[in-house]
Amino acid sequence: MTSSSNNWMLIKIIKLFGALTPLEPRLGKKLIEPLTNLIHSTSAMSLLYECINTVIAVLISISSGMPNHSASIQLCVQKLRILIEDSDQNLKYLGLLAMCKILKTHPKSVQAHKDLILQCLDDKDESIRLRALDLLYGMVSKKNLMEIVKKLMVHMDLAEGTVYRDELLSRIVYICSQNNYQYITNFEWYVSVLVELTRIEGTKHGLTMASQMLDVAIRVPAVRAFSVSQMAVLLDNTHLLLGNGQKNSICEVLYAAAWICGEFSDLLEDPRDSLEALLGGRATSLPPHIQSVYIHNATKLWARLVAKAQEEDKEQDFQDACDLMAQHLPQFMQSADLEVQERACCALNLMRQVSKLHARGERMPQELRVLFAGELNPVAPKAQRKVPIPEGLDLDHWINEPPSESSSEEENSAEMFISSDKTAAGQTLAKESKYEPTEDELRHRREARRQEQANNPHYLKAAKKGSNGLLQQVVDDIPVAHIDLSVPLHIPGLVSSDKYLNSSRATFFDGDKDRESKDDKRKRKKKRGHRKKAALPSPSDSGEEGDAGATEDVGHLVNRTLGEMPEGAHLSDDDGDSRSADDPHRALDIDLDEGPESVPSTQRRHYSPILAEEPHELLEKGAQEVVREKESDKKA
């Protein structure tokens, strides 16, 4: 490898060494120096890429045994930047692909080239844009999160294909939610981003956005009031999100909006308007599972309105809420879905029973509040494995004993001949009963079909031969109006994420000025001789992207670790698994340290030079006795 000048031969040798490195780690340490020399000296891009790819594989495999390899990583990253800046699209793609491998183990080295990765998002090649998206999640920090998300949203508005637009949307959600919302400093901004993403039509990630809205509302109590206000606006504009009805997955967001408004109804400014939005409009055209959530949370709002009206002795408010339920619930009772019917019937009967008691002068506000009392908390990650197995339940026991092999073979053989006879008979009957129409019948059918097509105003007829030129002239004379599609859909009441982005920029700018003024004061104090220890830690280095200046808001505390557990279980129980998440044995819950139930003696499988010298003794004595005697002879 060090003496050959043939690039193709070097590429083959380097690929071979790269494949052998995971099997022999000592080989990797010897390859670093010659590969580094080749990276410095070669001008062939193909050889350069193979050298970089092998160095990355070597450093990943021996990272624990070779800590001082930052210089090699920096060299690879600098050379990869040359590949990415090249005009050849293939080299650019390979450079981004190798950057993704480095990002997994050395993210700080890749973060320095954030500007180049963002430029790749403007590339005309969709595959290069997708590879650049793979690198963005490792470059995010608290300081630049809003800027990166804003750039991705601008690209989403300009995207032409639905595949790339859906990929952008999923990456925005993944970047913001990674590590339990580690880089989000303002959750009102994130909620506004999710609401803005609901304006995208034809996306398949409506369920993802709905789950994010629910998760943020549950885990961040400080943002619930803002979330409820935005969800109420979405409910009022259901017709804008419904689109193509059940084929549009963005309507899944209405599932989250209805649940949030119903669960945290005490934060609603006008519960009656939200109740009317849940029951009226085009609610019956939503998918059945969303209709069920609409009915259930409408019942929550109705219970709160009725309880408040009874406590304050407002007869008109009580009657208006009951009339609203009685007016709209019957249409849900006619639904084809059984759960929608059941929930509508239960809610309607509950309303009628409360109305009867109210007419007799009986007030029950506390009983209505108890129906939906309590707060739903996030479930702990270990909750499922903490569920105790009930007594008498044997998970390893067969529920139905499997049949024996002999009986199953007899049944299959008997059924095989019977089914074949039935099939043959059925085929003969089908052949005999097949009807073939006559020529007159076929002619009448064709004539009837032409007549039906001629009378159908929605069927496109063929143009006459003599009018082709005239039609072409008419089409060419039609004026074409330019439609500005960059104007976003405006929904009154929704807060734009740009508001929080601008305030974030101003905050960071003021913070930088404050830090500069503090540094000047420290320098002046040092000149005077009054040296004091700094009360605050110094700003972080450039590798952290200024995370120290982006502290999390005090009110926006995220419930990242707590959650509900089964009765009697605690989070402190030691049930951790040290194996990697990608380990298939962990997924199958296989303990490699625990052998099978019946294992043959290891003495018979183990190769021993003592036994190999005198194999005839195995016939006279056991293997264990031979080993014991030879060991005693050696000691003597």
Short mmCIF file of C-alpha atoms in Angstrom, two decimals, residues 43-513:
data_model
loop_
_atom_site.label_atom_id
_atom_site.label_comp_id
_atom_site.label_asym_id
_atom_site.label_seq_id
_atom_site.Cartn_x
_atom_site.Cartn_y
_atom_site.Cartn_z
CA SER A 43 -5.04 14.20 -5.91
CA ALA A 44 -7.38 11.42 -7.08
CA MET A 45 -10.83 11.98 -5.63
CA SER A 46 -11.77 8.30 -5.72
CA LEU A 47 -8.68 7.28 -3.75
CA LEU A 48 -9.16 10.21 -1.37
CA TYR A 49 -12.70 9.14 -0.57
CA GLU A 50 -11.71 5.52 0.06
CA CYS A 51 -8.89 6.63 2.37
CA ILE A 52 -11.23 8.90 4.32
CA ASN A 53 -13.91 6.23 4.51
CA THR A 54 -11.42 3.67 5.84
CA VAL A 55 -9.96 6.13 8.37
CA ILE A 56 -13.45 6.83 9.68
CA ALA A 57 -14.17 3.10 10.02
CA VAL A 58 -10.82 2.56 11.77
CA LEU A 59 -11.32 5.41 14.23
CA ILE A 60 -14.84 4.26 15.05
CA SER A 61 -13.70 0.68 15.71
CA ILE A 62 -10.68 1.65 17.85
CA SER A 63 -12.03 4.83 19.43
CA SER A 64 -11.67 3.39 22.94
CA GLY A 65 -8.07 2.30 22.45
CA MET A 66 -6.81 5.39 20.61
CA PRO A 67 -8.01 8.60 22.28
CA ASN A 68 -5.68 11.07 20.50
CA HIS A 69 -7.13 10.97 17.01
CA SER A 70 -8.68 14.44 16.76
CA ALA A 71 -6.07 15.51 14.19
CA SER A 72 -7.06 12.66 11.86
CA ILE A 73 -10.75 13.52 12.23
CA GLN A 74 -10.11 17.18 11.46
CA LEU A 75 -8.10 16.20 8.40
CA CYS A 76 -10.92 13.98 7.13
CA VAL A 77 -13.51 16.70 7.70
CA GLN A 78 -11.44 19.29 5.84
CA LYS A 79 -10.97 16.97 2.88
CA LEU A 80 -14.68 16.10 2.89
CA ARG A 81 -15.46 19.80 2.67
CA ILE A 82 -13.49 19.86 -0.58
CA LEU A 83 -15.63 17.01 -1.90
CA ILE A 84 -18.85 18.74 -0.89
CA GLU A 85 -17.80 22.02 -2.52
CA ASP A 86 -16.97 20.23 -5.77
CA SER A 87 -19.26 20.79 -8.75
CA ASP A 88 -19.59 17.04 -9.32
CA GLN A 89 -22.87 15.94 -7.75
CA ASN A 90 -21.57 12.42 -7.10
CA LEU A 91 -18.61 13.70 -5.08
CA LYS A 92 -20.88 16.05 -3.18
CA TYR A 93 -23.20 13.18 -2.28
CA LEU A 94 -20.30 10.97 -1.14
CA GLY A 95 -18.91 13.80 0.98
CA LEU A 96 -22.22 14.29 2.76
CA LEU A 97 -22.55 10.54 3.25
CA ALA A 98 -19.13 10.35 4.93
CA MET A 99 -19.97 13.39 7.05
CA CYS A 100 -22.97 11.50 8.43
CA LYS A 101 -20.65 8.76 9.66
CA ILE A 102 -18.38 11.25 11.44
CA LEU A 103 -21.36 13.03 12.98
CA LYS A 104 -22.32 9.96 15.02
CA THR A 105 -19.04 9.92 16.95
CA HIS A 106 -17.57 13.43 16.55
CA PRO A 107 -20.42 15.94 16.21
CA LYS A 108 -18.33 18.97 17.18
CA SER A 109 -16.01 18.46 14.21
CA VAL A 110 -18.96 18.59 11.81
CA GLN A 111 -20.70 21.52 13.51
CA ALA A 112 -17.95 23.88 12.31
CA HIS A 113 -19.18 23.35 8.72
CA LYS A 114 -22.80 24.22 9.38
CA ASP A 115 -22.82 26.94 6.73
CA LEU A 116 -21.83 24.46 4.03
CA ILE A 117 -24.51 21.97 5.07
CA LEU A 118 -27.18 24.67 4.99
CA GLN A 119 -26.08 25.64 1.48
CA CYS A 120 -26.67 22.06 0.35
CA LEU A 121 -30.36 22.50 1.23
CA ASP A 122 -30.60 24.84 -1.78
CA ASP A 123 -29.18 22.23 -4.16
CA LYS A 124 -31.33 21.25 -7.13
CA ASP A 125 -30.65 17.54 -6.54
CA GLU A 126 -33.18 16.09 -4.09
CA SER A 127 -30.87 13.28 -2.94
CA ILE A 128 -28.25 15.82 -1.86
CA ARG A 129 -30.87 17.82 0.01
CA LEU A 130 -31.97 14.68 1.86
CA ARG A 131 -28.37 13.87 2.87
CA ALA A 132 -27.96 17.43 4.15
CA LEU A 133 -31.10 16.95 6.24
CA ASP A 134 -29.49 13.92 7.86
CA LEU A 135 -26.68 16.16 9.13
CA LEU A 136 -28.85 18.92 10.57
CA TYR A 137 -29.99 17.08 13.70
CA GLY A 138 -26.40 16.96 14.99
CA MET A 139 -25.81 20.68 14.43
CA VAL A 140 -28.72 21.97 16.46
CA SER A 141 -28.18 23.94 19.67
CA LYS A 142 -30.35 26.13 21.85
CA LYS A 143 -29.03 29.20 20.10
CA ASN A 144 -29.57 28.21 16.45
CA LEU A 145 -32.64 25.95 16.71
CA MET A 146 -35.13 28.65 15.71
CA GLU A 147 -32.98 29.77 12.77
CA ILE A 148 -32.61 26.24 11.41
CA VAL A 149 -36.31 25.47 11.77
CA LYS A 150 -37.23 28.73 10.06
CA LYS A 151 -34.96 27.90 7.12
CA LEU A 152 -36.51 24.44 6.82
CA MET A 153 -40.01 25.92 6.87
CA VAL A 154 -39.07 28.31 4.06
CA HIS A 155 -37.79 25.35 2.04
CA MET A 156 -41.03 23.53 2.78
CA ASP A 157 -43.10 26.36 1.31
CA LEU A 158 -40.98 26.29 -1.86
CA ALA A 159 -40.84 22.49 -2.19
CA GLU A 160 -42.53 21.08 -5.28
CA GLY A 161 -42.80 17.37 -4.50
CA THR A 162 -44.78 15.95 -1.61
CA VAL A 163 -42.05 13.43 -0.73
CA TYR A 164 -39.43 16.08 0.00
CA ARG A 165 -41.97 18.27 1.78
CA ASP A 166 -43.00 15.39 4.05
CA GLU A 167 -39.35 14.66 4.75
CA LEU A 168 -38.77 18.29 5.75
CA LEU A 169 -41.76 18.19 8.08
CA SER A 170 -40.63 14.99 9.78
CA ARG A 171 -37.11 16.38 10.25
CA ILE A 172 -38.45 19.57 11.83
CA VAL A 173 -40.39 17.52 14.36
CA TYR A 174 -37.44 15.20 15.00
CA ILE A 175 -34.96 18.06 15.44
CA CYS A 176 -37.19 19.85 17.94
CA SER A 177 -38.24 16.79 19.94
CA GLN A 178 -34.89 14.98 20.15
CA ASN A 179 -33.65 14.11 23.65
CA ASN A 180 -36.95 15.14 25.25
CA TYR A 181 -36.97 18.68 23.79
CA GLN A 182 -33.41 19.36 24.94
CA TYR A 183 -32.82 22.39 22.71
CA ILE A 184 -36.21 24.13 22.99
CA THR A 185 -36.10 27.23 25.20
CA ASN A 186 -39.57 28.57 24.39
CA PHE A 187 -42.36 26.03 24.03
CA GLU A 188 -44.84 28.67 22.87
CA TRP A 189 -42.65 28.98 19.79
CA TYR A 190 -42.75 25.21 19.24
CA VAL A 191 -46.54 25.10 19.56
CA SER A 192 -46.84 27.93 17.04
CA VAL A 193 -44.53 26.01 14.67
CA LEU A 194 -46.73 22.91 14.93
CA VAL A 195 -49.82 25.00 14.26
CA GLU A 196 -48.18 26.58 11.21
CA LEU A 197 -47.30 23.14 9.88
CA THR A 198 -50.99 22.24 9.88
CA ARG A 199 -51.47 24.56 6.89
CA ILE A 200 -49.58 22.12 4.66
CA GLU A 201 -52.01 20.14 2.54
CA GLY A 202 -51.49 16.55 1.48
CA THR A 203 -48.98 15.64 4.17
CA LYS A 204 -48.91 12.18 5.70
CA HIS A 205 -47.51 13.29 9.07
CA GLY A 206 -50.71 14.60 10.61
CA LEU A 207 -50.61 11.91 13.30
CA THR A 208 -47.03 12.87 14.18
CA MET A 209 -47.96 16.52 14.69
CA ALA A 210 -51.00 15.52 16.75
CA SER A 211 -48.88 13.37 19.07
CA GLN A 212 -46.41 16.23 19.50
CA MET A 213 -49.18 18.66 20.44
CA LEU A 214 -50.52 16.22 23.02
CA ASP A 215 -47.07 15.46 24.42
CA VAL A 216 -46.12 19.13 24.84
CA ALA A 217 -49.45 20.02 26.46
CA ILE A 218 -49.06 17.19 28.98
CA ARG A 219 -45.36 17.52 29.76
CA VAL A 220 -45.09 21.34 29.90
CA PRO A 221 -47.73 22.74 32.27
CA ALA A 222 -46.59 26.33 31.72
CA VAL A 223 -47.54 26.26 28.04
CA ARG A 224 -51.00 24.73 28.47
CA ALA A 225 -52.86 28.04 28.44
CA PHE A 226 -51.22 29.02 25.16
CA SER A 227 -51.79 25.56 23.68
CA VAL A 228 -55.47 25.65 24.62
CA SER A 229 -55.95 29.05 22.98
CA GLN A 230 -54.31 27.88 19.73
CA MET A 231 -56.21 24.59 19.69
CA ALA A 232 -59.49 26.47 20.15
CA VAL A 233 -58.68 28.51 17.03
CA LEU A 234 -58.04 25.29 15.10
CA LEU A 235 -61.41 23.91 16.19
CA ASP A 236 -63.12 27.07 14.99
CA ASN A 237 -61.47 26.60 11.58
CA THR A 238 -62.12 22.90 11.12
CA HIS A 239 -63.32 23.47 7.56
CA LEU A 240 -59.87 24.75 6.57
CA LEU A 241 -58.07 21.67 7.90
CA LEU A 242 -60.58 19.11 6.69
CA GLY A 243 -59.59 19.43 3.04
CA ASN A 244 -60.36 16.21 1.23
CA GLY A 245 -62.08 14.66 4.23
CA GLN A 246 -60.90 11.28 5.42
CA LYS A 247 -58.13 11.07 2.83
CA ASN A 248 -56.34 14.07 4.36
CA SER A 249 -54.19 13.02 7.33
CA ILE A 250 -53.79 16.60 8.56
CA CYS A 251 -57.24 16.30 10.13
CA GLU A 252 -55.54 14.14 12.79
CA VAL A 253 -54.48 17.45 14.33
CA LEU A 254 -58.14 18.03 15.21
CA TYR A 255 -57.95 14.91 17.40
CA ALA A 256 -55.26 16.61 19.52
CA ALA A 257 -57.05 19.97 19.46
CA ALA A 258 -60.31 18.47 20.74
CA TRP A 259 -58.59 16.49 23.49
CA ILE A 260 -56.51 19.44 24.74
CA CYS A 261 -59.52 21.79 24.83
CA GLY A 262 -61.60 19.20 26.67
CA GLU A 263 -58.96 18.06 29.16
CA PHE A 264 -57.87 21.60 30.09
CA SER A 265 -61.25 23.27 29.63
CA ASP A 266 -60.70 25.52 32.65
CA LEU A 267 -58.14 27.45 30.55
CA LEU A 268 -60.58 28.20 27.71
CA GLU A 269 -61.65 31.81 27.30
CA ASP A 270 -65.05 30.93 25.82
CA PRO A 271 -66.00 27.27 26.45
CA ARG A 272 -69.38 27.67 24.78
CA ASP A 273 -67.84 28.62 21.43
CA SER A 274 -65.54 25.62 21.64
CA LEU A 275 -68.51 23.37 22.48
CA GLU A 276 -70.36 24.65 19.44
CA ALA A 277 -67.26 24.09 17.28
CA LEU A 278 -67.01 20.48 18.48
CA LEU A 279 -70.64 19.62 17.80
CA GLY A 280 -71.48 21.78 14.80
CA GLY A 281 -69.90 22.53 11.45
CA ARG A 282 -68.52 19.59 9.50
CA ALA A 283 -67.77 17.41 12.51
CA THR A 284 -69.83 14.54 11.12
CA SER A 285 -67.59 14.35 8.03
CA LEU A 286 -64.50 13.63 10.12
CA PRO A 287 -63.12 10.08 10.54
CA PRO A 288 -64.97 8.03 13.19
CA HIS A 289 -62.14 7.97 15.76
CA ILE A 290 -61.97 11.78 15.67
CA GLN A 291 -65.76 12.04 16.01
CA SER A 292 -65.55 9.88 19.14
CA VAL A 293 -63.00 12.25 20.67
CA TYR A 294 -65.15 15.22 19.68
CA ILE A 295 -68.19 13.80 21.50
CA HIS A 296 -66.27 12.83 24.62
CA ASN A 297 -64.57 16.20 25.01
CA ALA A 298 -67.78 18.05 24.16
CA THR A 299 -69.28 16.24 27.14
CA LYS A 300 -66.43 17.54 29.30
CA LEU A 301 -67.10 21.10 28.18
CA TRP A 302 -70.84 20.69 28.71
CA ALA A 303 -70.31 19.34 32.25
CA ARG A 304 -68.11 22.32 33.11
CA LEU A 305 -70.60 24.84 31.68
CA VAL A 306 -73.56 23.23 33.46
CA ALA A 307 -71.72 22.97 36.78
CA LYS A 308 -70.69 26.62 36.60
CA ALA A 309 -74.22 27.70 35.65
CA GLN A 310 -75.71 25.81 38.61
CA GLU A 311 -73.18 27.27 41.04
CA GLU A 312 -73.88 30.82 39.84
CA ASP A 313 -77.65 30.25 39.41
CA LYS A 314 -77.61 31.19 35.73
CA GLU A 315 -80.65 29.45 34.33
CA GLN A 316 -80.20 30.73 30.79
CA ASP A 317 -76.61 29.46 30.51
CA PHE A 318 -77.73 26.04 31.76
CA GLN A 319 -80.52 25.86 29.22
CA ASP A 320 -78.31 27.04 26.33
CA ALA A 321 -75.71 24.34 27.02
CA CYS A 322 -78.34 21.60 27.22
CA ASP A 323 -80.11 22.82 24.07
CA LEU A 324 -76.81 22.78 22.19
CA MET A 325 -76.20 19.15 23.13
CA ALA A 326 -79.78 18.13 22.34
CA GLN A 327 -79.61 19.81 18.95
CA HIS A 328 -76.36 18.27 17.62
CA LEU A 329 -75.94 14.90 19.34
CA PRO A 330 -78.74 13.10 17.42
CA GLN A 331 -76.79 13.42 14.16
CA PHE A 332 -73.91 11.49 15.74
CA MET A 333 -76.32 8.78 16.89
CA GLN A 334 -76.98 7.98 13.24
CA SER A 335 -73.31 7.30 12.53
CA ALA A 336 -72.25 3.97 11.01
CA ASP A 337 -69.48 3.64 13.60
CA LEU A 338 -70.54 1.84 16.79
CA GLU A 339 -68.31 3.81 19.15
CA VAL A 340 -69.59 7.13 17.84
CA GLN A 341 -73.16 5.91 18.37
CA GLU A 342 -72.43 4.70 21.89
CA ARG A 343 -70.72 7.89 23.03
CA ALA A 344 -73.45 10.06 21.54
CA CYS A 345 -76.19 8.01 23.25
CA CYS A 346 -74.40 8.10 26.62
CA ALA A 347 -73.82 11.86 26.43
CA LEU A 348 -77.40 12.56 25.37
CA ASN A 349 -78.90 10.42 28.14
CA LEU A 350 -76.60 12.04 30.71
CA MET A 351 -77.75 15.47 29.57
CA ARG A 352 -81.42 14.47 29.79
CA GLN A 353 -80.99 13.02 33.27
CA VAL A 354 -79.27 16.17 34.54
CA SER A 355 -82.00 18.31 32.96
CA LYS A 356 -84.71 16.31 34.76
CA LEU A 357 -82.97 16.69 38.11
CA HIS A 358 -82.44 20.38 37.48
CA ALA A 359 -86.14 20.84 36.66
CA ARG A 360 -87.01 19.30 40.05
CA GLY A 361 -84.70 21.75 41.80
CA GLU A 362 -81.83 19.34 42.45
CA ARG A 363 -78.38 20.85 41.87
CA MET A 364 -75.35 18.63 41.35
CA PRO A 365 -72.33 20.72 40.26
CA GLN A 366 -69.84 18.69 42.31
CA GLU A 367 -71.09 15.41 40.88
CA LEU A 368 -70.62 16.73 37.34
CA ARG A 369 -67.08 17.88 38.09
CA VAL A 370 -66.17 14.51 39.58
CA LEU A 371 -67.03 12.82 36.27
CA PHE A 372 -63.88 14.20 34.67
CA ALA A 373 -61.77 14.99 37.73
CA GLY A 374 -58.09 14.17 37.88
CA GLU A 375 -55.15 14.98 35.68
CA LEU A 376 -53.66 12.59 33.15
CA ASN A 377 -49.89 12.31 33.51
CA PRO A 378 -47.33 10.91 31.06
CA VAL A 379 -46.57 7.23 31.49
CA ALA A 380 -43.06 6.37 32.64
CA PRO A 381 -40.84 4.61 30.10
CA LYS A 382 -40.41 1.60 32.42
CA ALA A 383 -44.08 1.33 33.36
CA GLN A 384 -44.86 -1.60 31.06
CA ARG A 385 -42.04 -3.80 32.32
CA LYS A 386 -43.02 -2.97 35.93
CA VAL A 387 -46.52 -4.43 35.58
CA PRO A 388 -46.58 -7.52 37.85
CA ILE A 389 -47.72 -10.85 36.44
CA PRO A 390 -51.01 -11.94 38.07
CA GLU A 391 -50.96 -14.99 40.27
CA GLY A 392 -51.81 -18.20 38.48
CA LEU A 393 -50.85 -16.86 35.04
CA ASP A 394 -48.17 -18.92 33.33
CA LEU A 395 -46.98 -17.10 30.22
CA ASP A 396 -44.93 -20.11 29.10
CA HIS A 397 -47.86 -22.54 29.22
CA TRP A 398 -49.78 -23.40 26.06
CA ILE A 399 -53.29 -21.94 25.91
CA ASN A 400 -54.29 -24.66 23.43
CA GLU A 401 -52.15 -27.76 23.24
CA PRO A 402 -50.68 -28.16 19.72
CA PRO A 403 -51.77 -31.31 17.86
CA SER A 404 -49.32 -34.12 17.38
CA GLU A 405 -47.41 -34.39 14.12
CA SER A 406 -49.01 -37.70 13.09
CA SER A 407 -52.60 -36.46 13.43
CA SER A 408 -51.87 -33.22 11.59
CA GLU A 409 -50.28 -35.12 8.70
CA GLU A 410 -53.31 -37.42 8.38
CA GLU A 411 -55.73 -34.48 8.36
CA ASN A 412 -53.71 -32.60 5.78
CA SER A 413 -53.45 -35.63 3.49
CA ALA A 414 -57.20 -36.30 3.73
CA GLU A 415 -58.10 -32.66 3.14
CA MET A 416 -55.75 -32.47 0.21
CA PHE A 417 -57.62 -35.10 -1.83
CA ILE A 418 -61.06 -33.86 -0.79
CA SER A 419 -60.30 -30.25 -1.59
CA SER A 420 -58.81 -31.20 -4.94
CA ASP A 421 -61.99 -33.11 -5.86
CA LYS A 422 -64.15 -30.22 -4.78
CA THR A 423 -62.01 -27.79 -6.72
CA ALA A 424 -62.15 -29.90 -9.86
CA ALA A 425 -65.91 -30.29 -9.58
CA GLY A 426 -66.33 -26.58 -8.98
CA GLN A 427 -64.24 -25.75 -12.02
CA THR A 428 -66.27 -28.06 -14.26
CA LEU A 429 -69.51 -26.54 -13.01
CA ALA A 430 -68.16 -23.07 -13.60
CA LYS A 431 -67.13 -23.96 -17.12
CA GLU A 432 -70.53 -25.46 -17.87
CA SER A 433 -72.49 -22.52 -16.41
CA LYS A 434 -70.49 -19.78 -18.17
CA TYR A 435 -72.76 -17.66 -20.40
CA GLU A 436 -71.57 -16.03 -23.63
CA PRO A 437 -73.69 -13.19 -25.08
CA THR A 438 -74.67 -13.13 -28.75
CA GLU A 439 -73.56 -10.55 -31.31
CA ASP A 440 -76.87 -8.69 -31.13
CA GLU A 441 -76.64 -8.40 -27.36
CA LEU A 442 -73.07 -7.09 -27.58
CA ARG A 443 -74.13 -4.51 -30.19
CA HIS A 444 -77.03 -3.32 -28.01
CA ARG A 445 -74.71 -2.99 -25.02
CA ARG A 446 -72.20 -0.91 -26.98
CA GLU A 447 -74.95 1.34 -28.28
CA ALA A 448 -76.36 1.84 -24.78
CA ARG A 449 -72.90 2.68 -23.46
CA ARG A 450 -72.34 5.31 -26.18
CA GLN A 451 -75.75 6.83 -25.46
CA GLU A 452 -74.96 7.01 -21.75
CA GLN A 453 -71.59 8.67 -22.39
CA ALA A 454 -73.16 11.21 -24.75
CA ASN A 455 -75.75 12.23 -22.15
CA ASN A 456 -73.22 12.36 -19.29
CA PRO A 457 -72.08 15.99 -18.80
CA HIS A 458 -69.05 14.84 -16.74
CA TYR A 459 -67.67 12.60 -19.51
CA LEU A 460 -65.09 14.22 -21.82
CA LYS A 461 -66.07 13.81 -25.46
CA ALA A 462 -63.64 13.57 -28.33
CA ALA A 463 -63.18 16.79 -30.29
CA LYS A 464 -64.24 17.00 -33.92
CA LYS A 465 -61.49 16.82 -36.54
CA GLY A 466 -62.30 20.12 -38.20
CA SER A 467 -62.23 22.18 -35.01
CA ASN A 468 -58.73 21.30 -33.79
CA GLY A 469 -57.14 24.43 -35.19
CA LEU A 470 -59.88 26.67 -33.83
CA LEU A 471 -59.65 25.09 -30.39
CA GLN A 472 -55.87 25.59 -30.37
CA GLN A 473 -56.30 29.28 -31.18
CA VAL A 474 -58.89 29.70 -28.45
CA VAL A 475 -56.64 28.00 -25.88
CA ASP A 476 -53.68 30.18 -26.85
CA ASP A 477 -55.75 33.34 -26.41
CA ILE A 478 -56.74 32.51 -22.82
CA PRO A 479 -54.97 34.94 -20.47
CA VAL A 480 -52.85 33.30 -17.78
CA ALA A 481 -52.97 34.99 -14.39
CA HIS A 482 -50.03 34.63 -12.01
CA ILE A 483 -51.04 33.28 -8.61
CA ASP A 484 -48.78 34.13 -5.69
CA LEU A 485 -48.64 30.84 -3.80
CA SER A 486 -46.07 32.16 -1.34
CA VAL A 487 -48.76 33.96 0.65
CA PRO A 488 -49.57 31.69 3.60
CA LEU A 489 -53.07 30.86 4.67
CA HIS A 490 -54.07 33.37 7.33
CA ILE A 491 -56.18 32.17 10.22
CA PRO A 492 -57.12 34.94 12.65
CA GLY A 493 -56.06 34.22 16.21
CA LEU A 494 -53.01 32.08 15.44
CA VAL A 495 -49.64 33.34 16.65
CA SER A 496 -46.77 33.31 14.16
CA SER A 497 -43.46 31.71 15.10
CA ASP A 498 -41.59 34.69 13.60
CA LYS A 499 -42.57 36.69 16.68
CA TYR A 500 -40.56 34.39 18.94
CA LEU A 501 -37.69 34.19 16.45
CA ASN A 502 -37.28 37.97 16.41
CA SER A 503 -37.45 38.20 20.20
CA SER A 504 -34.89 35.40 20.46
CA ARG A 505 -32.51 37.28 18.18
CA ALA A 506 -32.90 40.41 20.28
CA THR A 507 -32.33 38.44 23.49
CA PHE A 508 -29.13 36.85 22.23
CA PHE A 509 -27.92 40.21 20.90
CA ASP A 510 -28.51 41.86 24.27
CA GLY A 511 -26.84 38.92 26.00
CA ASP A 512 -23.74 39.29 23.83
CA LYS A 513 -23.57 43.00 24.65
#
